[in-house]
Short mmCIF file of C-alpha atoms in Angstrom, two decimals:
data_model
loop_
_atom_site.label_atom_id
_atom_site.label_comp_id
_atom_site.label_asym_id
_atom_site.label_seq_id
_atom_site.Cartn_x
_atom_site.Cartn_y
_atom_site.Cartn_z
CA UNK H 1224 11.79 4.20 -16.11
CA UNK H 1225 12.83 0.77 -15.48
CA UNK H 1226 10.72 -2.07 -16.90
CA UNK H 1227 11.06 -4.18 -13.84
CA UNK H 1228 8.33 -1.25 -12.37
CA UNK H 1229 5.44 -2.41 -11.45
CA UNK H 1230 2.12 0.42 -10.64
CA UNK H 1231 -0.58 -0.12 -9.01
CA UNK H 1232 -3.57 2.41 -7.84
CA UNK H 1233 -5.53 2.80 -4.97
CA UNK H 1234 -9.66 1.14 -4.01
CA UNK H 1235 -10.53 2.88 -0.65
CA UNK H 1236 -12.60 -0.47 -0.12
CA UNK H 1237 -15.01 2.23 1.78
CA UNK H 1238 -18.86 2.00 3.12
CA UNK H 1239 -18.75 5.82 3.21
CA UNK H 1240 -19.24 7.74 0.04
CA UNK H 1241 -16.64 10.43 -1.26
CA UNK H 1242 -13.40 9.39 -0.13
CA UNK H 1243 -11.07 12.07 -0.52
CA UNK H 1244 -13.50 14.33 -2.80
CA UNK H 1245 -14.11 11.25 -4.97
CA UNK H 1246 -17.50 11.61 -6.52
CA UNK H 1247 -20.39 10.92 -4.35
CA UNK H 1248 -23.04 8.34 -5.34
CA UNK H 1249 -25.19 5.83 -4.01
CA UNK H 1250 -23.51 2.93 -5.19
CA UNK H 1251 -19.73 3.98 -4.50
CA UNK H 1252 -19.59 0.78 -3.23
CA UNK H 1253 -21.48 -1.80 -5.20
CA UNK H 1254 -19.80 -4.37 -6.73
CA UNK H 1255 -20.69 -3.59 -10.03
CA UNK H 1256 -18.86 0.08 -9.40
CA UNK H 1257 -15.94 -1.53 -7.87
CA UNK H 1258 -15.84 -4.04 -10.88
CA UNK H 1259 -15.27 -0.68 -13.21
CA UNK H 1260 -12.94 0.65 -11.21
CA UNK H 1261 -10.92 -3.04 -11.91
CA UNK H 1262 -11.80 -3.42 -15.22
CA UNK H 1263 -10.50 0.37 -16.25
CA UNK H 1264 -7.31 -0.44 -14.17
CA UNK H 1265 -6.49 -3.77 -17.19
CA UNK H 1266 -7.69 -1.65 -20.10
CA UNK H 1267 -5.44 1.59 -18.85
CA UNK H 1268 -1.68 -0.22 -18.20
CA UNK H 1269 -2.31 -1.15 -14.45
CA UNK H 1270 -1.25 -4.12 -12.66
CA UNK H 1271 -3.56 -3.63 -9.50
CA UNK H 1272 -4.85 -1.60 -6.96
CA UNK H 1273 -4.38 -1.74 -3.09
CA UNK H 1274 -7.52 -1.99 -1.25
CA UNK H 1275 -7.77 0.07 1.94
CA UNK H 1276 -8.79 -1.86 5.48
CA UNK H 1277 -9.47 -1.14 9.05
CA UNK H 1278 -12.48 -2.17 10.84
CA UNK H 1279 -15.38 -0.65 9.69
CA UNK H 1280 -15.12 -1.45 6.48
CA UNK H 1281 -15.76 -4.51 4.09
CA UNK H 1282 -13.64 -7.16 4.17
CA UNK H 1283 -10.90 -7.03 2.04
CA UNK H 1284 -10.21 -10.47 1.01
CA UNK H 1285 -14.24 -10.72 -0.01
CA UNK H 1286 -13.76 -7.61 -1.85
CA UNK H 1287 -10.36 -8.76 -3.58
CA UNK H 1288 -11.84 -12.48 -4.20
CA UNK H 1289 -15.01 -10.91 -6.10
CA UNK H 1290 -13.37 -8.47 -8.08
CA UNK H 1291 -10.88 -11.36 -9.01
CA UNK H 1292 -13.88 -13.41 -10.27
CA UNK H 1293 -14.75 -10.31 -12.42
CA UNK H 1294 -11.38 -9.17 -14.22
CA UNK H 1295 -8.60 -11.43 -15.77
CA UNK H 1296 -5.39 -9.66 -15.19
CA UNK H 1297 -6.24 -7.56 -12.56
CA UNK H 1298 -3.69 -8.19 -9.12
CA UNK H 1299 -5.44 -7.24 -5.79
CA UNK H 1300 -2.93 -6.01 -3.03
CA UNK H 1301 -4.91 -7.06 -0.44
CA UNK H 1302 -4.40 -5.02 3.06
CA UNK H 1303 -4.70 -7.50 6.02
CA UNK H 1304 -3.87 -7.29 9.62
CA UNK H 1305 -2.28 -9.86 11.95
CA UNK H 1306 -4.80 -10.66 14.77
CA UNK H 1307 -7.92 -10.52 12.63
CA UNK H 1308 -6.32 -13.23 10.82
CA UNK H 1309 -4.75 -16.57 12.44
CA UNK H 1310 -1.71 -17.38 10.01
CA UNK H 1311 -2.70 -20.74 8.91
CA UNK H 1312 -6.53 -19.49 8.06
CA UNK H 1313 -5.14 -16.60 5.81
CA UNK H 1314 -2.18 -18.67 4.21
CA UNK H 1315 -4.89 -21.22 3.64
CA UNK H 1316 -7.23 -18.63 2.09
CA UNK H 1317 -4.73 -16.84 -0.04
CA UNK H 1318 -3.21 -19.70 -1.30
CA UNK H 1319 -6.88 -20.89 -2.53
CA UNK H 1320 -7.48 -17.49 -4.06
CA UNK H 1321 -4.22 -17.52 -5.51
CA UNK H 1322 -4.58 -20.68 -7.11
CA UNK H 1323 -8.28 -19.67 -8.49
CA UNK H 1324 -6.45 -16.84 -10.21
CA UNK H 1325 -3.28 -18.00 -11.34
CA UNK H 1326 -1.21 -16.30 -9.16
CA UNK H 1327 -2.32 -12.87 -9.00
CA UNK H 1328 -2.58 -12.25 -5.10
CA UNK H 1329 -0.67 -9.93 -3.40
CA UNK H 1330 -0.40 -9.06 0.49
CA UNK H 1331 -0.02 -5.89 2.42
CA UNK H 1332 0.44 -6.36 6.17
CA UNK H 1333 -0.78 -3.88 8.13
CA UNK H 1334 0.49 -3.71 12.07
CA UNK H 1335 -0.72 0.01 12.69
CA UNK H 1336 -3.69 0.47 15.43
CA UNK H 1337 -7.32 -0.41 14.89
CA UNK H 1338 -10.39 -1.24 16.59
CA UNK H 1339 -8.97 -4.41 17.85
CA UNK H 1340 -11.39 -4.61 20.62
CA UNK H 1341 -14.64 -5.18 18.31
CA UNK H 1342 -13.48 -8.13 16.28
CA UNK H 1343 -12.08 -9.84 19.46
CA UNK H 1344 -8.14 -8.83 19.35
CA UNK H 1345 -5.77 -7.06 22.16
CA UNK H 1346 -2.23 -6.54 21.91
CA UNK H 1347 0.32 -5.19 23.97
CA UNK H 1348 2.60 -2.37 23.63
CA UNK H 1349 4.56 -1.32 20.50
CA UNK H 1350 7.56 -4.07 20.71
CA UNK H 1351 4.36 -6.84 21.26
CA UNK H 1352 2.83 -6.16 18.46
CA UNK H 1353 5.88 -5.91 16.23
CA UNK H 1354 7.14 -8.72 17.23
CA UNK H 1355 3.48 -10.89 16.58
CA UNK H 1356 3.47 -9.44 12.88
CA UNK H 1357 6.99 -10.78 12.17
CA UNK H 1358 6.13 -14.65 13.62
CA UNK H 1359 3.01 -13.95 11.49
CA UNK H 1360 4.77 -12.98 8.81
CA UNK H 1361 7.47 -15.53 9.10
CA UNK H 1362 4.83 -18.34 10.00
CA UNK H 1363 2.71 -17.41 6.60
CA UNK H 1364 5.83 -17.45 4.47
CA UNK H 1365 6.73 -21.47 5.96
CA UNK H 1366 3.13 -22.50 5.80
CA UNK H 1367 3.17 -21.08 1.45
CA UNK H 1368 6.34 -22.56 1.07
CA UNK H 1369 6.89 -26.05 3.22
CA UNK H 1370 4.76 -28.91 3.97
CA UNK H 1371 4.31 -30.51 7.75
CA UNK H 1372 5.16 -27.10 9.49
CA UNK H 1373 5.28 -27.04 12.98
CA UNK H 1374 5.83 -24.09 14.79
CA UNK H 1375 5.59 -23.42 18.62
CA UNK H 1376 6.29 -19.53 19.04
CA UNK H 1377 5.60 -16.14 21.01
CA UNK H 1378 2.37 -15.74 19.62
CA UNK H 1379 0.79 -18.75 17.51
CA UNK H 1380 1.36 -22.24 17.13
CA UNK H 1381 0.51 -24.90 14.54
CA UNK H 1382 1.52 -28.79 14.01
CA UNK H 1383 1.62 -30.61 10.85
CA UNK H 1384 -0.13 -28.14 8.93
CA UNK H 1385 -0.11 -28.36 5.09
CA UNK H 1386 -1.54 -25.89 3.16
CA UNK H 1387 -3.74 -27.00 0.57
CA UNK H 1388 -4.10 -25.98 -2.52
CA UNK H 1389 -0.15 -25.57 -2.47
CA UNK H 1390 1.42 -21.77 -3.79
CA UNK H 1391 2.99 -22.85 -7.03
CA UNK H 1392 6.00 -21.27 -7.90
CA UNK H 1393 5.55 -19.02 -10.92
CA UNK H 1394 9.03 -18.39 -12.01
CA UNK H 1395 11.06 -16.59 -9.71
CA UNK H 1396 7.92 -15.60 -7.58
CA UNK H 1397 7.56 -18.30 -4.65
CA UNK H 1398 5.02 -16.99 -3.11
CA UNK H 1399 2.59 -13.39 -3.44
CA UNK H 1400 4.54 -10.78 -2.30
CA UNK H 1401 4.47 -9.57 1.20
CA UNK H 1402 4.22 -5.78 1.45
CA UNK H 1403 4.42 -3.80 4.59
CA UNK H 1404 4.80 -0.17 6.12
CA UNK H 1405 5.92 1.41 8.64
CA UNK H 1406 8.27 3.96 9.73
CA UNK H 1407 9.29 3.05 13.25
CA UNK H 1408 12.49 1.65 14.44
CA UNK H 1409 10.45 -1.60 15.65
CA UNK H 1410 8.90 -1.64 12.10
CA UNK H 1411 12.20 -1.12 10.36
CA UNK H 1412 13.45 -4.12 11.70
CA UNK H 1413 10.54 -6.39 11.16
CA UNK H 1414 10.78 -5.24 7.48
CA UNK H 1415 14.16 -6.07 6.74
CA UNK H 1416 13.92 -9.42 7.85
CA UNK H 1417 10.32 -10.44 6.81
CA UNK H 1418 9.23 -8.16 4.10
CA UNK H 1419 9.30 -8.44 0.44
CA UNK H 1420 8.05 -5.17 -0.39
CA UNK H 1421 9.12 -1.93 2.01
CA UNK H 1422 6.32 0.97 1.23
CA UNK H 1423 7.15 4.44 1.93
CA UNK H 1424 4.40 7.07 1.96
CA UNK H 1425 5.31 10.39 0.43
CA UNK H 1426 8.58 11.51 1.71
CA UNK H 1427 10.83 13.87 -0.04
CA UNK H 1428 13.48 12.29 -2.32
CA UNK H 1429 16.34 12.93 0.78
CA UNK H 1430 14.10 11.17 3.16
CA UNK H 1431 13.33 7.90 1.22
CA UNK H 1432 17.17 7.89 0.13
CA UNK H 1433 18.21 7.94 3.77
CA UNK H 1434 15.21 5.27 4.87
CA UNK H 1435 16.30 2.65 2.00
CA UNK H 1436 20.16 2.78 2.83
CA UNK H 1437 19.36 1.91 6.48
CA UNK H 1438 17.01 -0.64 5.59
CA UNK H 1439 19.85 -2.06 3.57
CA UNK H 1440 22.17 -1.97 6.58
CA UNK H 1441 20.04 -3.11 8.92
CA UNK H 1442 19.15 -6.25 6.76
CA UNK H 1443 23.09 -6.64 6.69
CA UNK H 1444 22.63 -6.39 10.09
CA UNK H 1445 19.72 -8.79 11.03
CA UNK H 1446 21.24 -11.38 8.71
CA UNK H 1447 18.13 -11.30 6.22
CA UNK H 1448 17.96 -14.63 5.01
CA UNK H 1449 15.13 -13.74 2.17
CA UNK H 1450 15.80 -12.39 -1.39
CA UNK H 1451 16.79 -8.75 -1.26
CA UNK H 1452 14.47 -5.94 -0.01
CA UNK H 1453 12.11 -4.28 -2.86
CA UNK H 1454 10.64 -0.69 -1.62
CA UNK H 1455 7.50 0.63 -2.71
CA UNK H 1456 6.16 4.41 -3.17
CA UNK H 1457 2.24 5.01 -1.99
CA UNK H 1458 1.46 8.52 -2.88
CA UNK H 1459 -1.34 10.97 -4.72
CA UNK H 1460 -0.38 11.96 -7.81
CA UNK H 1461 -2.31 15.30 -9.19
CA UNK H 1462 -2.00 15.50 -12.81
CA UNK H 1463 -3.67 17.49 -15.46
CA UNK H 1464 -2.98 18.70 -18.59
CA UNK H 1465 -0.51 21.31 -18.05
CA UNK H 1466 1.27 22.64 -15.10
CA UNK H 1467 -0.58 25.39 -14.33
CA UNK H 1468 -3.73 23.57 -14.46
CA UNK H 1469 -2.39 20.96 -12.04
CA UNK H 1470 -1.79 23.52 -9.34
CA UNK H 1471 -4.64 25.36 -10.04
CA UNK H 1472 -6.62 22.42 -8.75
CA UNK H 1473 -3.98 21.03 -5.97
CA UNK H 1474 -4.55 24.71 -4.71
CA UNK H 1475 -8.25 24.25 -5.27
CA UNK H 1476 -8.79 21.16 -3.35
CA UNK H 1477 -7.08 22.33 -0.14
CA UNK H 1478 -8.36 25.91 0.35
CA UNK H 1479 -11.64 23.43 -0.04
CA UNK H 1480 -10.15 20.43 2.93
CA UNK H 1481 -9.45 24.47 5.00
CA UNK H 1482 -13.01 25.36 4.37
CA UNK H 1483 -13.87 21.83 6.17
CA UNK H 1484 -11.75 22.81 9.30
CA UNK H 1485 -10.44 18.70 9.26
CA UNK H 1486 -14.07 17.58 8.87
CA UNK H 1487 -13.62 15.25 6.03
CA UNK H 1488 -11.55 12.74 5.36
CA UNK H 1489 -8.58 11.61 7.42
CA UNK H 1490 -7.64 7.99 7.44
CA UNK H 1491 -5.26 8.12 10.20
CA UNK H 1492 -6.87 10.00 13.10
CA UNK H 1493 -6.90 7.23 15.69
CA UNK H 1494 -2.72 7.45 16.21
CA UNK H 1495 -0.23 8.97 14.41
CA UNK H 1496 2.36 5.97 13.90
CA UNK H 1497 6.22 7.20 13.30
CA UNK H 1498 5.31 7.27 9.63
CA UNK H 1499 2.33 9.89 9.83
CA UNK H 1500 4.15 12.15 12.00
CA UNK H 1501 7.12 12.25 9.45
CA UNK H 1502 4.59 13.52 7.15
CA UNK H 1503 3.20 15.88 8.79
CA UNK H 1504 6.02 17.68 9.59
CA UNK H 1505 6.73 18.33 6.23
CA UNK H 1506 4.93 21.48 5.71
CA UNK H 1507 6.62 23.09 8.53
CA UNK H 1508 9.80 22.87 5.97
CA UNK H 1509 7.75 24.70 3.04
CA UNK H 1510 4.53 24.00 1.39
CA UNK H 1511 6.43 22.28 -1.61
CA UNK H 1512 9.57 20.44 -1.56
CA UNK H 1513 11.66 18.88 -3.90
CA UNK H 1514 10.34 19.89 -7.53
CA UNK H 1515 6.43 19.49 -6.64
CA UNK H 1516 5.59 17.34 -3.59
CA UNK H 1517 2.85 19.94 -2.17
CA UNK H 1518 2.86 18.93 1.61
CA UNK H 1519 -0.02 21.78 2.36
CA UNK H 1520 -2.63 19.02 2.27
CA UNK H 1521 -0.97 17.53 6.04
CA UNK H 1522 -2.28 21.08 7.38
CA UNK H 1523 -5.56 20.05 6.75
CA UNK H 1524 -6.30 16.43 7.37
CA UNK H 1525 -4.94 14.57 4.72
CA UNK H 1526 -3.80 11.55 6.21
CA UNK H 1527 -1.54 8.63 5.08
CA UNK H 1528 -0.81 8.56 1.01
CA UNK H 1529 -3.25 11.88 0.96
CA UNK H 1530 -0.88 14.18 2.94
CA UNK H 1531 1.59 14.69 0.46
CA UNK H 1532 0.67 15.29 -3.34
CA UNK H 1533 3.17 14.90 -7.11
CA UNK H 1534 1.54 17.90 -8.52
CA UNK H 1535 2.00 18.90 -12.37
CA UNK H 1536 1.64 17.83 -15.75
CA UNK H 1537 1.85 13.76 -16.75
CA UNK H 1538 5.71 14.96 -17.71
CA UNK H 1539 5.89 16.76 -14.63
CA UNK H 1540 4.98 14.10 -12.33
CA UNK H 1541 6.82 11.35 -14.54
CA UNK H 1542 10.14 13.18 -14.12
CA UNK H 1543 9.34 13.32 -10.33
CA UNK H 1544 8.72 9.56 -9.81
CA UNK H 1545 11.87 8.62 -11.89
CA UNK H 1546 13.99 10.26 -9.50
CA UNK H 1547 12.29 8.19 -6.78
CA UNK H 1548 13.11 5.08 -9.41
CA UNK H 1549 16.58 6.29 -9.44
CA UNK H 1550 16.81 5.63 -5.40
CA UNK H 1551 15.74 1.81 -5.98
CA UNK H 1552 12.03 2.31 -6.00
CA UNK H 1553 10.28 -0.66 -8.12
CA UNK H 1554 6.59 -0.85 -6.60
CA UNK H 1555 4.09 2.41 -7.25
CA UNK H 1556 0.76 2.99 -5.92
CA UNK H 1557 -0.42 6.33 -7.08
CA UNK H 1558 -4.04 7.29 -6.77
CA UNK H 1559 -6.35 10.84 -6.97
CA UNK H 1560 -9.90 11.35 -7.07
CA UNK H 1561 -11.98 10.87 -9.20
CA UNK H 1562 -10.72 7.55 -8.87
CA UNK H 1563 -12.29 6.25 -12.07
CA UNK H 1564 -11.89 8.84 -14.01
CA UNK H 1565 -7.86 9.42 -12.73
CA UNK H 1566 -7.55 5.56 -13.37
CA UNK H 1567 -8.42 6.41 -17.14
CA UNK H 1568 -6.43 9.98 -17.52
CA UNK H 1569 -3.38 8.93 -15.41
CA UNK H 1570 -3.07 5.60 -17.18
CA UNK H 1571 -3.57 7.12 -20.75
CA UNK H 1572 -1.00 9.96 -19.86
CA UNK H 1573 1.40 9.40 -16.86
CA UNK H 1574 2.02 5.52 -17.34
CA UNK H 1575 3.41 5.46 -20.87
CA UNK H 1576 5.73 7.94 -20.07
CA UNK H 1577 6.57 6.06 -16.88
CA UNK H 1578 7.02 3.21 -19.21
CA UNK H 1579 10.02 4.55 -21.92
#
């Protein structure tokens, strides 16, 4: 797989204890348990992990800013949403954090619902809110970059505001990277003009192929006026030992999520945004497609990178995700549970592989 890959894992960044049959204990969510999770990520060849948000649970940035303090290579992709933030507070606060860490920040914006109503936000219909996230997105990307902004638009407005500490440019990065989601025509649009980093959840080969080439066109189209559009992969990756074993457990866990009757976890209950639906339709096409992307987990709750599953051995799964490579895939964010103990198993077998 190309060197220019970059992979990342997943922190749920979760007050409730076992998050998609992680292991359940009291202090799931201490910092000192979040610290190992960061400090196995350096020692086992990962660059990061994306930390979950939403209302209702900690604050990302806190969480990212702390386990910064606590690690020395680890990069935090740090899920935030437009409305809990004003742009020139969060460009201010990332560019601090990124400075305290020499430059290892990275963003992902998140424009799907929430509980706006309890931290004070409201928002219109779909095109209103799409259409705030790319002045926010836009706005953020001046404020890192130029000094004296002023901007009067739709949705915010700011006048002579400098950023301080500045972003310093770190070779060709700028800025951190801006990731976002979203599967939506509305969403499509906002990311090839804003985004620097499209993610797709776990979408058979055919379907990512067909999203990426109209991404490209569509930034033709929009007259993109930022570097070229990077895409991104967030899915679970089941590996074990051998093959057999892999599906043995894959099989395992959702007659287990059946048992439940879609009591347990599901991230993305509140609305089903474009991108959810897509993946739950899947199953209704087969319970695995392509070589081993086991869709049967969408029958059952799921939800976001947890309805789809790379099941198989480290060589299994490695062939899999170079064929997503092969499509123009450069960002990964794999995850399974255990998390800590997949951090250390998946690192030590799947990423050196990954890595040839």
């Amino acid at each position: 797989m190309s060197n220019h890959s970059e992979f990342l894992w997943y922190i749920p960044n979760d007050v409730r204890p076992g998050h998609r049959g992680d292991t359940t204990v009291e202090s799931h969510n201490s910092l000192e348990t979040l610290t190992s999770h960061a400090k196995a990520l350096e020692e086992h060849g990962w660059k990061g992990a994306l930390l979950g948000t939403g209302w209702g649970r900690p604050d990302t940035f806190t969480v990212a800013a702390s386990l910064a303090v606590r690690t020395t290579t680890f990069e935090p992709l740090i899920a935030i949403r437009p409305g809990y933030w004003r742009p020139a507070n969060f460009a201010s606060a990332a560019a601090t954090l990124d400075h305290l860490t020499g430059g290892r920040v990275r963003i992902n914006i998140v424009s799907g619902k929430d509980n706006l109503a309890a931290y004070g936000d409201s928002e219109g219909d779909q095109a209103h809110r799409y259409s705030r996230t790319k002045e926010f997105m836009r706005l953020v990307r001046r404020l890192w970059t130029e000094e004296n902004v002023t901007w009067a638009g739709d949705h915010f407005r700011v006048a002579e505001s400098t950023v301080v500490p500045p972003i310093e440019e770190r070779g060709d990065r700028r800025h951190p990277k801006l990731y976002f989601g979203g599967a939506s025509e509305a969403a499509e649009r906002v990311a090839a003009t804003e985004a620097d980093v499209q993610l797709f959840w776990g979408e058979p080969l055919e379907g990512v192929q067909e999203r990426i080439g109209r991404l490209k066109k569509l930034s033709r189209e929009l007259d993109r006026d930022l570097p070229p559009l990077e895409f991104g992969l967030r899915i679970t990756t089941l590996v074990r030992d051998t093959t057999d074993e892999a599906w043995a457990e894959a099989e395992a866990k959702v007659a287990e999520m059946a048992r439940s009757n879609r009591t347990g976890w599901h991230d993305h209950q509140r609305a089903l945004a474009v991108g959810q639906q897509r993946l739950l339709a899947l199953y209704e096409r087969g319970d695995v497609l392509d070589d081993n992307l086991y869709t049967a987990p969408g029958k059952f709750g799921g939800g976001g990178a947890g309805t789809t599953w790379l099941v198989g051995s480290a060589d299994d799964v490695a062939r899999s995700l170079r064929k997503y490579q092969d499509l123009g895939i450069t960002h990964f964010v794999l995850s399974d549970t255990p998390y800590l103990s997949e951090i250390k198993r998946q690192g030590n077998q799947l990423l050196p592989l990954l890595r040839k």
